[in-house]
């Protein structure tokens, strides 16, 4: 782990996946969270691998969050193992204005759990995002239904979010990171990771060495 | 998970997701070509695929029941799309490249009482039952597998394998299966040396090593990544250069191959290859050390000393070595383990091979080789990810049934996919097994492969986390030399307490015929599952084989790209993988095909770093205040090529409603560096 300045600062690198159907706003959420941007003019997710958010979690903890978008074109659900491997958390996103995207959530969650697991074999923590809540037409409250759904499908919880209005995006991220940190503390470091080799010519990029991917 | 229709126009359609095809896909997408990349199978990497243990078992079942899955029902539909002057060229429906597949299980099939306790201990930590990666396929494969008689050389033990696979779970719960209990206590003691295994918590918790049963292999199946192709990566080879240059390297990590071993007179020995190794070697005398260093130093820049070898450069390297005053020991090391050539190889090629080996030393470690974490099957997927990031469209379980060829120009204008959809393209790139019937001649070779799961290393050392390459010289003259790669659990290819051993050689006969006798010499193969060696047996130090798989893989790498095929000129065939240890053949072929496709374009230029990408649209007003969008523009030209697949639904709907959402961002932007930003 790269040392902090004066106090002993622990630095973490977490890979977090953002998955869900086409057009539910995955990229918007990432951009809102990482770049504080929202635009209608986002194009397909081209040339973008992941976005990095640096969080000063507390005085002793620095978290680098790598948010991996599914490349827009892996849209038939055939994700490569490269995408899933060594992820420690996930957001599954659906669009509250399109019921079909919610129906796909269970499929995405199932796919996620079958493709990646924590070192101890349990599923990676995941949070469900009901995005575009600013456009929700009926204000019916089915919170308890959602709570139940999360319980059954194994989500930590759910948030109504809006990337556009910046609602709950930070809160959802915080809740996920909290769980990831808890998991991390519960697990011994794999010493064997130390002798993994990254192919880099440029030593400047070696900073990401401390993490999992 | 949507399954909408594919677009019907692409620049390049690529069938097969092996290494060569994937590099081409990534190279084409990277320079803005519209790429459709598909694979008939339900997994990535084609011949280069790696499977966890459970998926491998399903794959084997599926292989056994494999039938051509060509659909011709809707032929009338797509036939209508044909125009005058077009003809149809069908692809092979049968793309199988594996023959003589045999599986044998030697691990104990019995459940033991200790195992049960152990199970409960680990259960608390890993509540998830072992589930196959692709559960849907698993069930399907199983059902078909049982009723299929067309299995090649099925051994009796593999029949049992099938059964245990199905009731593997129940086996563990059998209460009465305790007759082995007494026996296994002995084994525990024998195997204590392995307790040092550094591994995930589930195994670290077990203080005493338990005998690993077949049920354990299944239960811990996800910890295995078993590659169909076994290769290592030369640290100064073309694949490493390409990974770095294209920045595809960001998707993967490697382990250093820690040891080069040789097998000689029934013994496994470590080969000293670096300077440090040579001097630290206990097997070599002082004189030998000096001779070896002198010879290796000469090889490093042998071109500078033509007088030393010029006259004999076409003579066998083996004879040349004998003239260099090297002891027999050293000749053996150099020929088999450093140059890794045969006795017939000519001096010049032998020197080149030795030089290549020596030049690769020290770049990342003390041997010339790297191995990808999670197995070689990762590498094609890394290129696929890069291609997808740059707009490549991916679809598995999708194939091409035929090509539409313009009679006049003899060019391929379009393909008809397995759904009967006509997809036009300027180029079609295809894995060799789909065009087998178009070979001009029938010169085909095969690779013999064996994969073993064993309980200890062929050469135990202080640390059991070793990755070793062993080259076994031919057992009899004229036979093939065998590359043996032994992987430990920290390479993320096998469960703690086991080793995964890959054996590879060019085929003389079936894989079993070619490799069985070497395996019988180096390992202990129990005559029946779980059978222990009698005390004092001469084989007692050897690793015990718990599970074995043999198969032959088609190798038509000699056909070298498209030249050997009777096909339109814009159809490009990806042959290989070849039998050599490195990946250079496949990388070079990819570059060659790319140059034919797009002679003007750069091959795999560096992808921009994620942090360097400027998002199209408006920058926040607070840009200057600590929130930095990197000013580099590397990434932006690509943005303009986006075609809006991902976010259009959203943007179209909202475009009218929202005017200036960015206005509110400066505050947020300022927060970026404030600490803590998350309170």
mmCIF file with all atom_site columns, C-alpha atoms in Angstrom, chain B residues 131-267:
data_model
loop_
_atom_site.group_PDB
_atom_site.id
_atom_site.type_symbol
_atom_site.label_atom_id
_atom_site.label_alt_id
_atom_site.label_comp_id
_atom_site.label_asym_id
_atom_site.label_entity_id
_atom_site.label_seq_id
_atom_site.pdbx_PDB_ins_code
_atom_site.Cartn_x
_atom_site.Cartn_y
_atom_site.Cartn_z
_atom_site.occupancy
_atom_site.B_iso_or_equiv
_atom_site.pdbx_formal_charge
_atom_site.auth_seq_id
_atom_site.auth_comp_id
_atom_site.auth_asym_id
_atom_site.auth_atom_id
_atom_site.pdbx_PDB_model_num
ATOM 1   C CA . UNK B 1 131 ? -22.391 -23.368 -8.688  1.00 0.00 ? 131 UNK B CA 1
ATOM 2   C CA . UNK B 1 132 ? -21.294 -23.608 -12.275 1.00 0.00 ? 132 UNK B CA 1
ATOM 3   C CA . UNK B 1 133 ? -20.575 -20.379 -14.049 1.00 0.00 ? 133 UNK B CA 1
ATOM 4   C CA . UNK B 1 134 ? -23.190 -20.991 -16.655 1.00 0.00 ? 134 UNK B CA 1
ATOM 5   C CA . UNK B 1 135 ? -25.926 -22.896 -14.954 1.00 0.00 ? 135 UNK B CA 1
ATOM 6   C CA . UNK B 1 136 ? -28.208 -22.953 -17.960 1.00 0.00 ? 136 UNK B CA 1
ATOM 7   C CA . UNK B 1 137 ? -25.614 -24.552 -20.159 1.00 0.00 ? 137 UNK B CA 1
ATOM 8   C CA . UNK B 1 138 ? -24.670 -26.988 -17.454 1.00 0.00 ? 138 UNK B CA 1
ATOM 9   C CA . UNK B 1 139 ? -28.104 -28.518 -17.275 1.00 0.00 ? 139 UNK B CA 1
ATOM 10  C CA . UNK B 1 140 ? -28.457 -28.636 -20.983 1.00 0.00 ? 140 UNK B CA 1
ATOM 11  C CA . UNK B 1 141 ? -25.062 -30.229 -21.522 1.00 0.00 ? 141 UNK B CA 1
ATOM 12  C CA . UNK B 1 142 ? -25.697 -32.903 -18.955 1.00 0.00 ? 142 UNK B CA 1
ATOM 13  C CA . UNK B 1 143 ? -28.987 -33.983 -20.364 1.00 0.00 ? 143 UNK B CA 1
ATOM 14  C CA . UNK B 1 144 ? -27.626 -34.444 -23.826 1.00 0.00 ? 144 UNK B CA 1
ATOM 15  C CA . UNK B 1 145 ? -24.402 -35.980 -22.694 1.00 0.00 ? 145 UNK B CA 1
ATOM 16  C CA . UNK B 1 146 ? -25.863 -39.036 -21.133 1.00 0.00 ? 146 UNK B CA 1
ATOM 17  C CA . UNK B 1 147 ? -27.671 -40.259 -24.156 1.00 0.00 ? 147 UNK B CA 1
ATOM 18  C CA . UNK B 1 148 ? -24.832 -39.770 -26.574 1.00 0.00 ? 148 UNK B CA 1
ATOM 19  C CA . UNK B 1 149 ? -22.980 -42.836 -27.749 1.00 0.00 ? 149 UNK B CA 1
ATOM 20  C CA . UNK B 1 150 ? -20.554 -40.990 -30.015 1.00 0.00 ? 150 UNK B CA 1
ATOM 21  C CA . UNK B 1 151 ? -17.883 -40.561 -27.399 1.00 0.00 ? 151 UNK B CA 1
ATOM 22  C CA . UNK B 1 152 ? -14.316 -40.985 -28.451 1.00 0.00 ? 152 UNK B CA 1
ATOM 23  C CA . UNK B 1 153 ? -12.485 -43.561 -26.412 1.00 0.00 ? 153 UNK B CA 1
ATOM 24  C CA . UNK B 1 154 ? -14.287 -43.166 -23.207 1.00 0.00 ? 154 UNK B CA 1
ATOM 25  C CA . UNK B 1 155 ? -12.426 -44.826 -20.367 1.00 0.00 ? 155 UNK B CA 1
ATOM 26  C CA . UNK B 1 156 ? -14.190 -46.661 -17.595 1.00 0.00 ? 156 UNK B CA 1
ATOM 27  C CA . UNK B 1 157 ? -13.106 -44.175 -15.025 1.00 0.00 ? 157 UNK B CA 1
ATOM 28  C CA . UNK B 1 158 ? -14.551 -41.327 -16.953 1.00 0.00 ? 158 UNK B CA 1
ATOM 29  C CA . UNK B 1 159 ? -17.878 -43.050 -16.715 1.00 0.00 ? 159 UNK B CA 1
ATOM 30  C CA . UNK B 1 160 ? -17.572 -42.929 -12.979 1.00 0.00 ? 160 UNK B CA 1
ATOM 31  C CA . UNK B 1 161 ? -16.562 -39.342 -13.250 1.00 0.00 ? 161 UNK B CA 1
ATOM 32  C CA . UNK B 1 162 ? -19.874 -38.570 -14.743 1.00 0.00 ? 162 UNK B CA 1
ATOM 33  C CA . UNK B 1 163 ? -21.715 -40.059 -11.873 1.00 0.00 ? 163 UNK B CA 1
ATOM 34  C CA . UNK B 1 164 ? -19.787 -38.439 -9.136  1.00 0.00 ? 164 UNK B CA 1
ATOM 35  C CA . UNK B 1 165 ? -20.224 -35.184 -10.840 1.00 0.00 ? 165 UNK B CA 1
ATOM 36  C CA . UNK B 1 166 ? -23.921 -35.564 -10.441 1.00 0.00 ? 166 UNK B CA 1
ATOM 37  C CA . UNK B 1 167 ? -24.079 -36.850 -6.934  1.00 0.00 ? 167 UNK B CA 1
ATOM 38  C CA . UNK B 1 168 ? -20.908 -35.139 -5.822  1.00 0.00 ? 168 UNK B CA 1
ATOM 39  C CA . UNK B 1 169 ? -22.896 -33.175 -3.320  1.00 0.00 ? 169 UNK B CA 1
ATOM 40  C CA . UNK B 1 170 ? -24.639 -36.167 -1.812  1.00 0.00 ? 170 UNK B CA 1
ATOM 41  C CA . UNK B 1 171 ? -21.426 -38.139 -1.565  1.00 0.00 ? 171 UNK B CA 1
ATOM 42  C CA . UNK B 1 172 ? -20.211 -35.771 1.060   1.00 0.00 ? 172 UNK B CA 1
ATOM 43  C CA . UNK B 1 173 ? -23.194 -36.423 3.219   1.00 0.00 ? 173 UNK B CA 1
ATOM 44  C CA . UNK B 1 174 ? -22.937 -40.192 3.172   1.00 0.00 ? 174 UNK B CA 1
ATOM 45  C CA . UNK B 1 175 ? -22.626 -41.252 6.758   1.00 0.00 ? 175 UNK B CA 1
ATOM 46  C CA . UNK B 1 176 ? -21.445 -44.792 6.319   1.00 0.00 ? 176 UNK B CA 1
ATOM 47  C CA . UNK B 1 177 ? -18.444 -44.103 4.152   1.00 0.00 ? 177 UNK B CA 1
ATOM 48  C CA . UNK B 1 178 ? -15.885 -44.303 6.891   1.00 0.00 ? 178 UNK B CA 1
ATOM 49  C CA . UNK B 1 179 ? -13.800 -47.270 5.858   1.00 0.00 ? 179 UNK B CA 1
ATOM 50  C CA . UNK B 1 180 ? -11.174 -44.885 4.580   1.00 0.00 ? 180 UNK B CA 1
ATOM 51  C CA . UNK B 1 181 ? -10.965 -42.937 7.772   1.00 0.00 ? 181 UNK B CA 1
ATOM 52  C CA . UNK B 1 182 ? -8.127  -44.902 9.299   1.00 0.00 ? 182 UNK B CA 1
ATOM 53  C CA . UNK B 1 183 ? -6.122  -44.832 6.135   1.00 0.00 ? 183 UNK B CA 1
ATOM 54  C CA . UNK B 1 184 ? -6.427  -41.138 5.726   1.00 0.00 ? 184 UNK B CA 1
ATOM 55  C CA . UNK B 1 185 ? -4.881  -40.370 9.090   1.00 0.00 ? 185 UNK B CA 1
ATOM 56  C CA . UNK B 1 186 ? -1.634  -41.733 7.763   1.00 0.00 ? 186 UNK B CA 1
ATOM 57  C CA . UNK B 1 187 ? -1.905  -39.583 4.755   1.00 0.00 ? 187 UNK B CA 1
ATOM 58  C CA . UNK B 1 188 ? -2.488  -36.540 6.830   1.00 0.00 ? 188 UNK B CA 1
ATOM 59  C CA . UNK B 1 189 ? 0.917   -37.024 8.338   1.00 0.00 ? 189 UNK B CA 1
ATOM 60  C CA . UNK B 1 190 ? 2.554   -37.623 5.032   1.00 0.00 ? 190 UNK B CA 1
ATOM 61  C CA . UNK B 1 191 ? 1.047   -34.510 3.650   1.00 0.00 ? 191 UNK B CA 1
ATOM 62  C CA . UNK B 1 192 ? 1.795   -32.197 6.503   1.00 0.00 ? 192 UNK B CA 1
ATOM 63  C CA . UNK B 1 193 ? 4.565   -30.649 4.522   1.00 0.00 ? 193 UNK B CA 1
ATOM 64  C CA . UNK B 1 194 ? 1.962   -29.066 2.358   1.00 0.00 ? 194 UNK B CA 1
ATOM 65  C CA . UNK B 1 195 ? 0.368   -27.210 5.171   1.00 0.00 ? 195 UNK B CA 1
ATOM 66  C CA . UNK B 1 196 ? 2.329   -24.136 4.310   1.00 0.00 ? 196 UNK B CA 1
ATOM 67  C CA . UNK B 1 197 ? -0.028  -23.502 1.429   1.00 0.00 ? 197 UNK B CA 1
ATOM 68  C CA . UNK B 1 198 ? -0.800  -19.846 1.574   1.00 0.00 ? 198 UNK B CA 1
ATOM 69  C CA . UNK B 1 199 ? -4.327  -19.567 0.480   1.00 0.00 ? 199 UNK B CA 1
ATOM 70  C CA . UNK B 1 200 ? -7.735  -18.118 1.005   1.00 0.00 ? 200 UNK B CA 1
ATOM 71  C CA . UNK B 1 201 ? -9.209  -18.299 4.457   1.00 0.00 ? 201 UNK B CA 1
ATOM 72  C CA . UNK B 1 202 ? -11.171 -21.473 3.886   1.00 0.00 ? 202 UNK B CA 1
ATOM 73  C CA . UNK B 1 203 ? -8.027  -23.536 3.658   1.00 0.00 ? 203 UNK B CA 1
ATOM 74  C CA . UNK B 1 204 ? -5.961  -21.505 6.067   1.00 0.00 ? 204 UNK B CA 1
ATOM 75  C CA . UNK B 1 205 ? -8.388  -22.524 8.734   1.00 0.00 ? 205 UNK B CA 1
ATOM 76  C CA . UNK B 1 206 ? -7.682  -26.189 8.377   1.00 0.00 ? 206 UNK B CA 1
ATOM 77  C CA . UNK B 1 207 ? -4.761  -26.880 10.575  1.00 0.00 ? 207 UNK B CA 1
ATOM 78  C CA . UNK B 1 208 ? -4.430  -30.448 9.459   1.00 0.00 ? 208 UNK B CA 1
ATOM 79  C CA . UNK B 1 209 ? -4.308  -31.199 5.799   1.00 0.00 ? 209 UNK B CA 1
ATOM 80  C CA . UNK B 1 210 ? -7.167  -33.367 4.675   1.00 0.00 ? 210 UNK B CA 1
ATOM 81  C CA . UNK B 1 211 ? -7.010  -35.632 1.731   1.00 0.00 ? 211 UNK B CA 1
ATOM 82  C CA . UNK B 1 212 ? -8.593  -33.911 -1.232  1.00 0.00 ? 212 UNK B CA 1
ATOM 83  C CA . UNK B 1 213 ? -11.438 -35.937 -2.690  1.00 0.00 ? 213 UNK B CA 1
ATOM 84  C CA . UNK B 1 214 ? -13.246 -35.617 -5.951  1.00 0.00 ? 214 UNK B CA 1
ATOM 85  C CA . UNK B 1 215 ? -16.085 -33.909 -4.110  1.00 0.00 ? 215 UNK B CA 1
ATOM 86  C CA . UNK B 1 216 ? -13.601 -31.259 -2.956  1.00 0.00 ? 216 UNK B CA 1
ATOM 87  C CA . UNK B 1 217 ? -12.486 -30.604 -6.506  1.00 0.00 ? 217 UNK B CA 1
ATOM 88  C CA . UNK B 1 218 ? -16.089 -30.054 -7.494  1.00 0.00 ? 218 UNK B CA 1
ATOM 89  C CA . UNK B 1 219 ? -16.868 -27.973 -4.437  1.00 0.00 ? 219 UNK B CA 1
ATOM 90  C CA . UNK B 1 220 ? -13.843 -25.745 -4.973  1.00 0.00 ? 220 UNK B CA 1
ATOM 91  C CA . UNK B 1 221 ? -14.289 -25.915 -8.717  1.00 0.00 ? 221 UNK B CA 1
ATOM 92  C CA . UNK B 1 222 ? -14.433 -22.173 -9.205  1.00 0.00 ? 222 UNK B CA 1
ATOM 93  C CA . UNK B 1 223 ? -10.822 -21.863 -8.050  1.00 0.00 ? 223 UNK B CA 1
ATOM 94  C CA . UNK B 1 224 ? -9.637  -23.705 -11.138 1.00 0.00 ? 224 UNK B CA 1
ATOM 95  C CA . UNK B 1 225 ? -8.964  -22.109 -14.482 1.00 0.00 ? 225 UNK B CA 1
ATOM 96  C CA . UNK B 1 226 ? -8.043  -24.887 -16.841 1.00 0.00 ? 226 UNK B CA 1
ATOM 97  C CA . UNK B 1 227 ? -6.813  -23.731 -20.242 1.00 0.00 ? 227 UNK B CA 1
ATOM 98  C CA . UNK B 1 228 ? -7.227  -25.753 -23.408 1.00 0.00 ? 228 UNK B CA 1
ATOM 99  C CA . UNK B 1 229 ? -4.041  -24.209 -24.761 1.00 0.00 ? 229 UNK B CA 1
ATOM 100 C CA . UNK B 1 230 ? -0.921  -24.195 -22.626 1.00 0.00 ? 230 UNK B CA 1
ATOM 101 C CA . UNK B 1 231 ? 1.637   -21.545 -23.466 1.00 0.00 ? 231 UNK B CA 1
ATOM 102 C CA . UNK B 1 232 ? 3.950   -19.213 -21.649 1.00 0.00 ? 232 UNK B CA 1
ATOM 103 C CA . UNK B 1 233 ? 4.717   -15.640 -22.547 1.00 0.00 ? 233 UNK B CA 1
ATOM 104 C CA . UNK B 1 234 ? 8.284   -14.621 -23.382 1.00 0.00 ? 234 UNK B CA 1
ATOM 105 C CA . UNK B 1 235 ? 9.024   -11.461 -21.462 1.00 0.00 ? 235 UNK B CA 1
ATOM 106 C CA . UNK B 1 236 ? 10.548  -9.926  -24.589 1.00 0.00 ? 236 UNK B CA 1
ATOM 107 C CA . UNK B 1 237 ? 8.220   -11.557 -27.037 1.00 0.00 ? 237 UNK B CA 1
ATOM 108 C CA . UNK B 1 238 ? 5.717   -9.956  -29.362 1.00 0.00 ? 238 UNK B CA 1
ATOM 109 C CA . UNK B 1 239 ? 2.739   -10.465 -27.039 1.00 0.00 ? 239 UNK B CA 1
ATOM 110 C CA . UNK B 1 240 ? 4.317   -8.508  -24.192 1.00 0.00 ? 240 UNK B CA 1
ATOM 111 C CA . UNK B 1 241 ? 5.255   -5.725  -26.595 1.00 0.00 ? 241 UNK B CA 1
ATOM 112 C CA . UNK B 1 242 ? 1.731   -5.614  -27.971 1.00 0.00 ? 242 UNK B CA 1
ATOM 113 C CA . UNK B 1 243 ? 0.083   -5.631  -24.544 1.00 0.00 ? 243 UNK B CA 1
ATOM 114 C CA . UNK B 1 244 ? 2.209   -2.709  -23.425 1.00 0.00 ? 244 UNK B CA 1
ATOM 115 C CA . UNK B 1 245 ? 1.955   -0.739  -26.645 1.00 0.00 ? 245 UNK B CA 1
ATOM 116 C CA . UNK B 1 246 ? -1.839  -1.068  -26.913 1.00 0.00 ? 246 UNK B CA 1
ATOM 117 C CA . UNK B 1 247 ? -2.361  -0.627  -23.158 1.00 0.00 ? 247 UNK B CA 1
ATOM 118 C CA . UNK B 1 248 ? -4.412  -3.791  -23.154 1.00 0.00 ? 248 UNK B CA 1
ATOM 119 C CA . UNK B 1 249 ? -1.998  -4.682  -20.358 1.00 0.00 ? 249 UNK B CA 1
ATOM 120 C CA . UNK B 1 250 ? -4.224  -2.714  -17.997 1.00 0.00 ? 250 UNK B CA 1
ATOM 121 C CA . UNK B 1 251 ? -6.659  -5.608  -17.967 1.00 0.00 ? 251 UNK B CA 1
ATOM 122 C CA . UNK B 1 252 ? -4.423  -8.282  -16.637 1.00 0.00 ? 252 UNK B CA 1
ATOM 123 C CA . UNK B 1 253 ? -1.633  -9.230  -14.291 1.00 0.00 ? 253 UNK B CA 1
ATOM 124 C CA . UNK B 1 254 ? 0.999   -11.891 -14.520 1.00 0.00 ? 254 UNK B CA 1
ATOM 125 C CA . UNK B 1 255 ? 3.019   -14.243 -12.410 1.00 0.00 ? 255 UNK B CA 1
ATOM 126 C CA . UNK B 1 256 ? 6.638   -14.876 -13.106 1.00 0.00 ? 256 UNK B CA 1
ATOM 127 C CA . UNK B 1 257 ? 7.539   -18.424 -14.023 1.00 0.00 ? 257 UNK B CA 1
ATOM 128 C CA . UNK B 1 258 ? 9.864   -19.161 -11.126 1.00 0.00 ? 258 UNK B CA 1
ATOM 129 C CA . UNK B 1 259 ? 11.749  -22.248 -12.261 1.00 0.00 ? 259 UNK B CA 1
ATOM 130 C CA . UNK B 1 260 ? 13.020  -23.996 -15.347 1.00 0.00 ? 260 UNK B CA 1
ATOM 131 C CA . UNK B 1 261 ? 13.236  -27.715 -14.744 1.00 0.00 ? 261 UNK B CA 1
ATOM 132 C CA . UNK B 1 262 ? 14.467  -30.652 -16.704 1.00 0.00 ? 262 UNK B CA 1
ATOM 133 C CA . UNK B 1 263 ? 13.766  -34.338 -16.553 1.00 0.00 ? 263 UNK B CA 1
ATOM 134 C CA . UNK B 1 264 ? 16.722  -36.576 -16.934 1.00 0.00 ? 264 UNK B CA 1
ATOM 135 C CA . UNK B 1 265 ? 17.456  -40.148 -16.008 1.00 0.00 ? 265 UNK B CA 1
ATOM 136 C CA . UNK B 1 266 ? 14.256  -40.352 -14.052 1.00 0.00 ? 266 UNK B CA 1
ATOM 137 C CA . UNK B 1 267 ? 14.973  -37.255 -11.999 1.00 0.00 ? 267 UNK B CA 1
#
